[in-house]
Tab-separated table of C-alpha atoms in Angstrom:
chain	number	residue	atom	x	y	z
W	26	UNK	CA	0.000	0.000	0.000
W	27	UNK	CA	1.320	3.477	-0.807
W	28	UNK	CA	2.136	6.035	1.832
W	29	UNK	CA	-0.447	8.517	0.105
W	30	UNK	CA	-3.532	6.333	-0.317
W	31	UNK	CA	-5.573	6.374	2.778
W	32	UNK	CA	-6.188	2.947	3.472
W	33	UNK	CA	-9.870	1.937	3.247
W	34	UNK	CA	-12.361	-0.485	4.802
W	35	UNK	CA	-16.326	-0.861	4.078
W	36	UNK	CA	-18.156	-3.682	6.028
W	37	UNK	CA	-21.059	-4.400	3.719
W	38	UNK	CA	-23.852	-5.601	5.985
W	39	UNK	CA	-25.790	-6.549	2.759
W	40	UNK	CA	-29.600	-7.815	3.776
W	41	UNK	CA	-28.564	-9.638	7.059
W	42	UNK	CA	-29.253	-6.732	9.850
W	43	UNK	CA	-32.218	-4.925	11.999
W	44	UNK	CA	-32.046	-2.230	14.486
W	45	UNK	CA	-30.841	-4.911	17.535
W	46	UNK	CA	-27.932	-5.886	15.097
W	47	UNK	CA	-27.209	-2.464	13.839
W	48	UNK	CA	-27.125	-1.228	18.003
W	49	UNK	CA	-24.603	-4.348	18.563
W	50	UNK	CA	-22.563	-3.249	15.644
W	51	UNK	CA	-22.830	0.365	16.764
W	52	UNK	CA	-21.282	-0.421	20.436
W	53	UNK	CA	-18.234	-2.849	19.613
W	54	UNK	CA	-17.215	-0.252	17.060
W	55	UNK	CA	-18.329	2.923	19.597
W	56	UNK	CA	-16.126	0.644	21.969
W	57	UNK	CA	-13.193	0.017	20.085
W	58	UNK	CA	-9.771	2.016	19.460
W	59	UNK	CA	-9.789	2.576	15.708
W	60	UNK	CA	-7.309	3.139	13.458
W	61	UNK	CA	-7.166	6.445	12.592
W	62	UNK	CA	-5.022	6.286	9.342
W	63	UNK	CA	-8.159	3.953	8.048
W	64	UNK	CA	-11.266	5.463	6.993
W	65	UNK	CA	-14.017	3.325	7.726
W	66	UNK	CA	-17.362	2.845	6.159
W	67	UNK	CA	-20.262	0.521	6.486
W	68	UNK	CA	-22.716	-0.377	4.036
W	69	UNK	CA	-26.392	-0.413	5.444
W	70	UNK	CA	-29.633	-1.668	3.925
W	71	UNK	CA	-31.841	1.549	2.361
W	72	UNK	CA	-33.981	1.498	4.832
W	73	UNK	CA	-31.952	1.999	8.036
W	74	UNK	CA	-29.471	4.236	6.400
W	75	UNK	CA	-30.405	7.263	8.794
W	76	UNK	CA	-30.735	4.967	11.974
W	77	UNK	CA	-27.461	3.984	11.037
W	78	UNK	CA	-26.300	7.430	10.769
W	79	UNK	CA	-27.934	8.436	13.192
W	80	UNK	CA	-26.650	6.132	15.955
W	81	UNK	CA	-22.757	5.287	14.347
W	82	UNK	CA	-19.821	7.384	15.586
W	83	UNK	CA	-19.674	10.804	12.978
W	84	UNK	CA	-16.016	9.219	11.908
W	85	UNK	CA	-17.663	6.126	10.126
W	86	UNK	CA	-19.125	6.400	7.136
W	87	UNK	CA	-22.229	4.954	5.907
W	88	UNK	CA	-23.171	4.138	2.207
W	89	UNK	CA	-25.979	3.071	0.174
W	90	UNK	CA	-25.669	-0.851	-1.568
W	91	UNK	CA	-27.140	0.309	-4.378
W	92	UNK	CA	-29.075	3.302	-6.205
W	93	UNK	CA	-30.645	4.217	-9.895
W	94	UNK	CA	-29.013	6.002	-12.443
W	95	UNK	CA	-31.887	9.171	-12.403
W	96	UNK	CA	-32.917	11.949	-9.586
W	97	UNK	CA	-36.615	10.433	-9.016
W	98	UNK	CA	-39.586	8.897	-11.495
W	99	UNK	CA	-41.477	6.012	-11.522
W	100	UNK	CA	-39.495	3.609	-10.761
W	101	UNK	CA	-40.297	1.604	-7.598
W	102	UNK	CA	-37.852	0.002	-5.103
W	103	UNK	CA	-35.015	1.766	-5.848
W	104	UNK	CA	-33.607	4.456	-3.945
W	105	UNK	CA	-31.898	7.647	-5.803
W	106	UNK	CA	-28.325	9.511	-4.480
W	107	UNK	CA	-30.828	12.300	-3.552
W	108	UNK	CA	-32.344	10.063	-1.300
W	109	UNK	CA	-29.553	8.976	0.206
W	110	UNK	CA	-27.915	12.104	0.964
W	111	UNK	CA	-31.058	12.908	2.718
W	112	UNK	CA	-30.322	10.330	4.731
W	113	UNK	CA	-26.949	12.054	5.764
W	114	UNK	CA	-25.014	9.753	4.085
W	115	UNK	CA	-22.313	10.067	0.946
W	116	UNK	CA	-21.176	7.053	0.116
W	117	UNK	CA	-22.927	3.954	-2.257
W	118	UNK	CA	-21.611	0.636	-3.554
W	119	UNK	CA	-21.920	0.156	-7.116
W	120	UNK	CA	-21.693	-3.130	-9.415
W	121	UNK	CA	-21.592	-5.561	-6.246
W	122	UNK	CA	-20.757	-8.898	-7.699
W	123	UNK	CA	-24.422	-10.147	-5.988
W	124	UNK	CA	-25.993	-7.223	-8.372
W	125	UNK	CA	-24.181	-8.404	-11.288
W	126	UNK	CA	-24.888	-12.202	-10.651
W	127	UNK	CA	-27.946	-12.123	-9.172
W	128	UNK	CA	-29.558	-9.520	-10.818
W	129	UNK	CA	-28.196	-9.264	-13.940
W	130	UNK	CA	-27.083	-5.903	-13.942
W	131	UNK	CA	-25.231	-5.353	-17.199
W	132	UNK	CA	-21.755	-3.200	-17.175
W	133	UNK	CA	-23.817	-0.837	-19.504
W	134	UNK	CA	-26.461	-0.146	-15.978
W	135	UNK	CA	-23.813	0.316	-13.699
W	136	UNK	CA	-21.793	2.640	-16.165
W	137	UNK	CA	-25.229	4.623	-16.198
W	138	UNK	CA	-25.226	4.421	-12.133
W	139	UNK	CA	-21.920	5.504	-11.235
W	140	UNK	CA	-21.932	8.535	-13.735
W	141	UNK	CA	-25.076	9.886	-12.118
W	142	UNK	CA	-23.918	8.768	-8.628
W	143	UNK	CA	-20.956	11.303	-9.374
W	144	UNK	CA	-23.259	14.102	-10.963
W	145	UNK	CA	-25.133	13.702	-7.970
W	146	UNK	CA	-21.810	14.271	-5.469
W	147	UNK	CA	-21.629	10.835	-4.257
W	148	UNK	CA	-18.758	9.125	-3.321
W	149	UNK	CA	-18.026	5.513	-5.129
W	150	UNK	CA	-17.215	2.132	-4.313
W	151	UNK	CA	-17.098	0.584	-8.104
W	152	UNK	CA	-16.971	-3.494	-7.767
W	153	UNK	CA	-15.513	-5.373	-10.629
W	154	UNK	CA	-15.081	-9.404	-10.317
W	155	UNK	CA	-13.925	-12.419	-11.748
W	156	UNK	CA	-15.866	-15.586	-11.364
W	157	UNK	CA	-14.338	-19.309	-11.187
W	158	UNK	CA	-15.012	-20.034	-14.859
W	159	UNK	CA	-12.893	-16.739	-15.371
W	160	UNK	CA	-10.047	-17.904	-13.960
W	161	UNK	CA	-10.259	-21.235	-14.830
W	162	UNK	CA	-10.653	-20.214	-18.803
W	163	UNK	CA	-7.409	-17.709	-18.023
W	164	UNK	CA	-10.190	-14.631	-18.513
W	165	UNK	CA	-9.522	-12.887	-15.381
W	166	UNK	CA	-7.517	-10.223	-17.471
W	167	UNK	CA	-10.358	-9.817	-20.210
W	168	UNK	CA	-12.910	-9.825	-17.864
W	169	UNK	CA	-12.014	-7.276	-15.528
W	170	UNK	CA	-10.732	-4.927	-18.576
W	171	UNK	CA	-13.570	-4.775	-19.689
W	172	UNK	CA	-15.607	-3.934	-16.389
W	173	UNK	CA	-12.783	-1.630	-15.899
W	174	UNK	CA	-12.972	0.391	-19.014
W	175	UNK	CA	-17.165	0.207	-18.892
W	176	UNK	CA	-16.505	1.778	-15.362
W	177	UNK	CA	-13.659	4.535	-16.485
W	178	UNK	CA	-16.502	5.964	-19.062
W	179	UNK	CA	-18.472	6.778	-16.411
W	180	UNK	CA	-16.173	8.362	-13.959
W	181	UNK	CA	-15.689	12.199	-14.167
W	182	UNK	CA	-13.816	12.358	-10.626
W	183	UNK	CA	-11.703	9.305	-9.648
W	184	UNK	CA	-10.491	10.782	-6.103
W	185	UNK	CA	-14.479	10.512	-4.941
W	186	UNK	CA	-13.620	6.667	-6.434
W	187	UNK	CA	-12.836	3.441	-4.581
W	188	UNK	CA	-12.466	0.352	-6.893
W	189	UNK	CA	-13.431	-2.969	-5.444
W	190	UNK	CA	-12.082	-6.374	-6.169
W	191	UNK	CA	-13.955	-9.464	-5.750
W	192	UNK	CA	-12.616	-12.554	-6.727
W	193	UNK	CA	-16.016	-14.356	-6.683
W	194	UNK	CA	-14.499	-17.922	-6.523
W	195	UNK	CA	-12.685	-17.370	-3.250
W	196	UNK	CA	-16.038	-15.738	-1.655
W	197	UNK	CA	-17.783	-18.196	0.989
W	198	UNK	CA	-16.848	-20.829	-1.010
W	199	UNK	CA	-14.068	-22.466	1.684
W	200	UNK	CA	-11.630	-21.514	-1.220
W	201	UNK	CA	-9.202	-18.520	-0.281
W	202	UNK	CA	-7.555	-16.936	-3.091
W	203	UNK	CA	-3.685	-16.381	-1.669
W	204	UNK	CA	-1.962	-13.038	-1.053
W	205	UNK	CA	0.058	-13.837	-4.197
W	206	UNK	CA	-2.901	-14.252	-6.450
W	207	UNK	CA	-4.714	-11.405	-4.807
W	208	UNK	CA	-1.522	-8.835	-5.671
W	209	UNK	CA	-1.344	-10.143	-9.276
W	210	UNK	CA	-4.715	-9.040	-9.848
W	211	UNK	CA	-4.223	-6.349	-8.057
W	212	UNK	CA	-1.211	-5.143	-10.060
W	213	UNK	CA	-3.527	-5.656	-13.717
W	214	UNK	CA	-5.814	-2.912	-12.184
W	215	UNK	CA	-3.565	-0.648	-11.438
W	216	UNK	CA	-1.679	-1.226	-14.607
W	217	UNK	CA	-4.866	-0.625	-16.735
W	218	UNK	CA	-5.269	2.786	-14.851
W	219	UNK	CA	-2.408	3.617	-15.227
W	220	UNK	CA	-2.126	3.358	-19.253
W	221	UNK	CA	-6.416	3.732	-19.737
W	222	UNK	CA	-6.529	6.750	-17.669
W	223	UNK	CA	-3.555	8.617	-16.513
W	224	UNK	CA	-0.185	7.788	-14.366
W	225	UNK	CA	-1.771	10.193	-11.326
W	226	UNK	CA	-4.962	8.405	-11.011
W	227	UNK	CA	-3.446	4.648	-10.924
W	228	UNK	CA	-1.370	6.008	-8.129
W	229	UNK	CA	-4.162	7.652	-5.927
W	230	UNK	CA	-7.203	5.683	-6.589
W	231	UNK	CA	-7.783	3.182	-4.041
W	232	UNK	CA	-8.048	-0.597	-5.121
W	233	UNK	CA	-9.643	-3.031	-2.287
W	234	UNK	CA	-10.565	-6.745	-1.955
W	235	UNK	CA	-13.449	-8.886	-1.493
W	236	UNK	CA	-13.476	-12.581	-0.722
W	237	UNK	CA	-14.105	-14.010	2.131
W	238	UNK	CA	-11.794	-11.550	3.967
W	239	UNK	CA	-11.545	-12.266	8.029
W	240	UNK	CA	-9.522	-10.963	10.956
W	241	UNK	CA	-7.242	-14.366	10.527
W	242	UNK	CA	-6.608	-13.265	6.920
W	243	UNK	CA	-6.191	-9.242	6.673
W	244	UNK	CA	-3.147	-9.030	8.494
W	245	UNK	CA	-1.014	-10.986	5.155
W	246	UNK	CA	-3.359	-9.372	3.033
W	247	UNK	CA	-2.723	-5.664	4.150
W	248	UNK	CA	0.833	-6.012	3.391
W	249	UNK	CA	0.509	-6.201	-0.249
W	250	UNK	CA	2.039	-3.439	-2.542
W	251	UNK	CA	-1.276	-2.987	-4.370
W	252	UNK	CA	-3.706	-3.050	-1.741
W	253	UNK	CA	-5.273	-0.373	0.284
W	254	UNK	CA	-8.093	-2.163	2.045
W	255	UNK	CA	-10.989	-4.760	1.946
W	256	UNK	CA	-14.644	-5.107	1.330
W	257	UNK	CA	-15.991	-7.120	4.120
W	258	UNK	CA	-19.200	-8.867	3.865
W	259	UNK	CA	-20.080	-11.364	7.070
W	260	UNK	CA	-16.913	-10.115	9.367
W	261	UNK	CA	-18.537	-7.061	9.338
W	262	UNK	CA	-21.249	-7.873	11.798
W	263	UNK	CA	-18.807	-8.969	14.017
W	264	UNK	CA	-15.945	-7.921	16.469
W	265	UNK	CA	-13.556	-9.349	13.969
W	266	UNK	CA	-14.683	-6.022	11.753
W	267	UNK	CA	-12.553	-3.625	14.122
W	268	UNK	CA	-9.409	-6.072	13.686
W	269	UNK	CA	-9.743	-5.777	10.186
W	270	UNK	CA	-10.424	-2.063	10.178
W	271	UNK	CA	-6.935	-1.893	11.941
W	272	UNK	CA	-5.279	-4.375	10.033
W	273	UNK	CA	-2.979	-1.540	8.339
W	274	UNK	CA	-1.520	-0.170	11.473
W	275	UNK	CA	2.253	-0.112	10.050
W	276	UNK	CA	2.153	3.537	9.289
W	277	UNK	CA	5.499	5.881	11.033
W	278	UNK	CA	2.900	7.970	13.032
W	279	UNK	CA	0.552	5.019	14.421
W	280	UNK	CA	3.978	3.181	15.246
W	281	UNK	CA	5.302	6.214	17.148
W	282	UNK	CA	2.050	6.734	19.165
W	283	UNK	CA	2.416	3.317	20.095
W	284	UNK	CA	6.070	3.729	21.195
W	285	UNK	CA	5.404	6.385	23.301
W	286	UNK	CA	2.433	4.687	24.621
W	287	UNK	CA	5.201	1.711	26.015
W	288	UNK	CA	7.414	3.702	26.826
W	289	UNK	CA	4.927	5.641	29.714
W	290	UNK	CA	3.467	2.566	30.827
W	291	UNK	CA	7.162	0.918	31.028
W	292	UNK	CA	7.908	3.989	33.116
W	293	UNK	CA	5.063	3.916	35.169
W	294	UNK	CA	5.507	0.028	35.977
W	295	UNK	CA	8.808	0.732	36.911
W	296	UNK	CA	7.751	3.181	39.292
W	297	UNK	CA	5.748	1.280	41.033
W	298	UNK	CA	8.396	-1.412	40.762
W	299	UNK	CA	10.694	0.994	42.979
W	300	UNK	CA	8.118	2.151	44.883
W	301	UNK	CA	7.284	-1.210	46.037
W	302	UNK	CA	10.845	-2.561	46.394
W	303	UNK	CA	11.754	1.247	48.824
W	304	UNK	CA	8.785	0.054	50.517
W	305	UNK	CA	10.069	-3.198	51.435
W	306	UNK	CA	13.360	-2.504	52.205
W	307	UNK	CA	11.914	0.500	54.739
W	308	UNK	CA	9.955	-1.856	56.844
W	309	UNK	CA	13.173	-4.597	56.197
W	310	UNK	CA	15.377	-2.085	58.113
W	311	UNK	CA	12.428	-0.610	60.919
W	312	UNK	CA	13.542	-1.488	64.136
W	313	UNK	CA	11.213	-0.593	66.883
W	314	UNK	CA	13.184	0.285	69.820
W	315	UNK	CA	12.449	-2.136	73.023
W	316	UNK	CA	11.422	-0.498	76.420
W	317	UNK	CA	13.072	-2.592	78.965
């Protein structure tokens, strides 16, 4: 991960929460000592976006899982960026694998999304995946090209951007795709940035990954050159979320913080070490004097 990308994490809590989750989520993360190099975001279920908002610390973001590509109309179920910046929130995920697979969106739909999702001032988490056959057929390049460049169309501001990886085939399927895999794939994005679009936007625009990603997992993961975070699906209703939120703590100023942290409490243990040892040697050497 690069020194000037901010690295970035986005627990997607997809259609598995209610208000009793959502409070349990709200205190282990209100509880916990975050990162503060990582921004954090969680992605909420339309309907709860402003309980979410309402009730997560102000330093977490919350996004949208999806939205339409127009302002308002006839067009029921879906939820517009208007809407959810009403709901106090800035952030939507775009071309989830699960929208693509499921629901057939076509790169065409999403192209149509993201571009109004940025008219509209939103900020951008753009998925693009590979599934098994991909890989297996030696695709994965083609196939995420293609997403990629159906994507770039769309984009008029890539620093309101966050490009998500999913490698579909390694996603609750007991199959984990290895840090070395991950990076290659990794590296193929950024290349095709960097000679699609332009050398400054490969190098700040932030390129996460999905699959299966856990708090026994993030910590190999985080080291990679390419990587600057993770889209978490199930971990994110968990504990485990916070350990992956701070699974990038190798930056100069968290590691000082930390050394000056030890270095007090050494001090202050050491203290009381003397403290305790002065006050054993003073009642060692007491002597009451004897009234004969």
């Amino acid at each position: 991960m690069s020194g000037s990308r901010k690295f970035f994490v986005i627990g997607n809590w997809k259609m598995n929460v209610n208000k009793t989750h959502i409070d349990n989520i709200v205190k282990f993360l209100t509880a916990a000592s975050l990162n503060f190099n990582t921004e954090a975001v969680v992605g909420c279920p339309s309907c709860y976006l402003s309980y979410a908002r309402h009730h997560l610390p102000s330093e977490i973001g919350v996004a949208a899982q999806n939205c339409y590509k127009v302002p308002s109309g006839n067009f029921s179920g879906e939820i517009s960026p208007a809407m959810i910046q009403d709901c106090g929130c800035e952030w939507v995920i775009l071309g989830h694998p699960e929208r693509r697979a499921i629901f057939n969106e076509p790169d065409e739909l999403i192209s149509e999304k993201v571009a109004h999702a940025q008219q509209a001032g939103m900020k951008v988490v753009a998925c693009v995946c590979e599934r098994k056959e991909d890989r297996d057929s030696n695709r994965t390049e083609e196939v995420l090209f293609r997403q990629m460049e159906s994507l770039a169309a769309s984009i008029s501001d890539w620093s309101r951007v966050v490009v998500a990886f999913e490698a579909l085939w390694a996603s609750g399927t007991g199959i984990l795709a290895t840090p070395a895999q991950v990076q290659e794939v990794l590296a193929k994005l950024r290349y095709w940035l960097r000679h699609n679009v332009s050398q400054e936007v490969a190098n700040s625009t932030r390129i996460i990954y999905a699959g299966s990603v856990s708090s026994a997992t993030c910590l190999e993961l985080a080291k990679l050159k390419d990587l600057d975070g993770f889209l978490v699906s199930s971990a994110a209703l968990n504990p485990d979320f916070v350990d992956i939120i701070n699974s990038s703590r190798m930056s100069s100023s968290w590691l000082w913080e930390k050394h000056q942290h030890l270095q007090h409490t050494t001090a202050l243990i050491s203290n009381l070490r003397l403290r305790h040892v002065n006050k054993i040697s003073n009642l060692d050497s007491y002597s009451p004097s004897r009234t004969i």
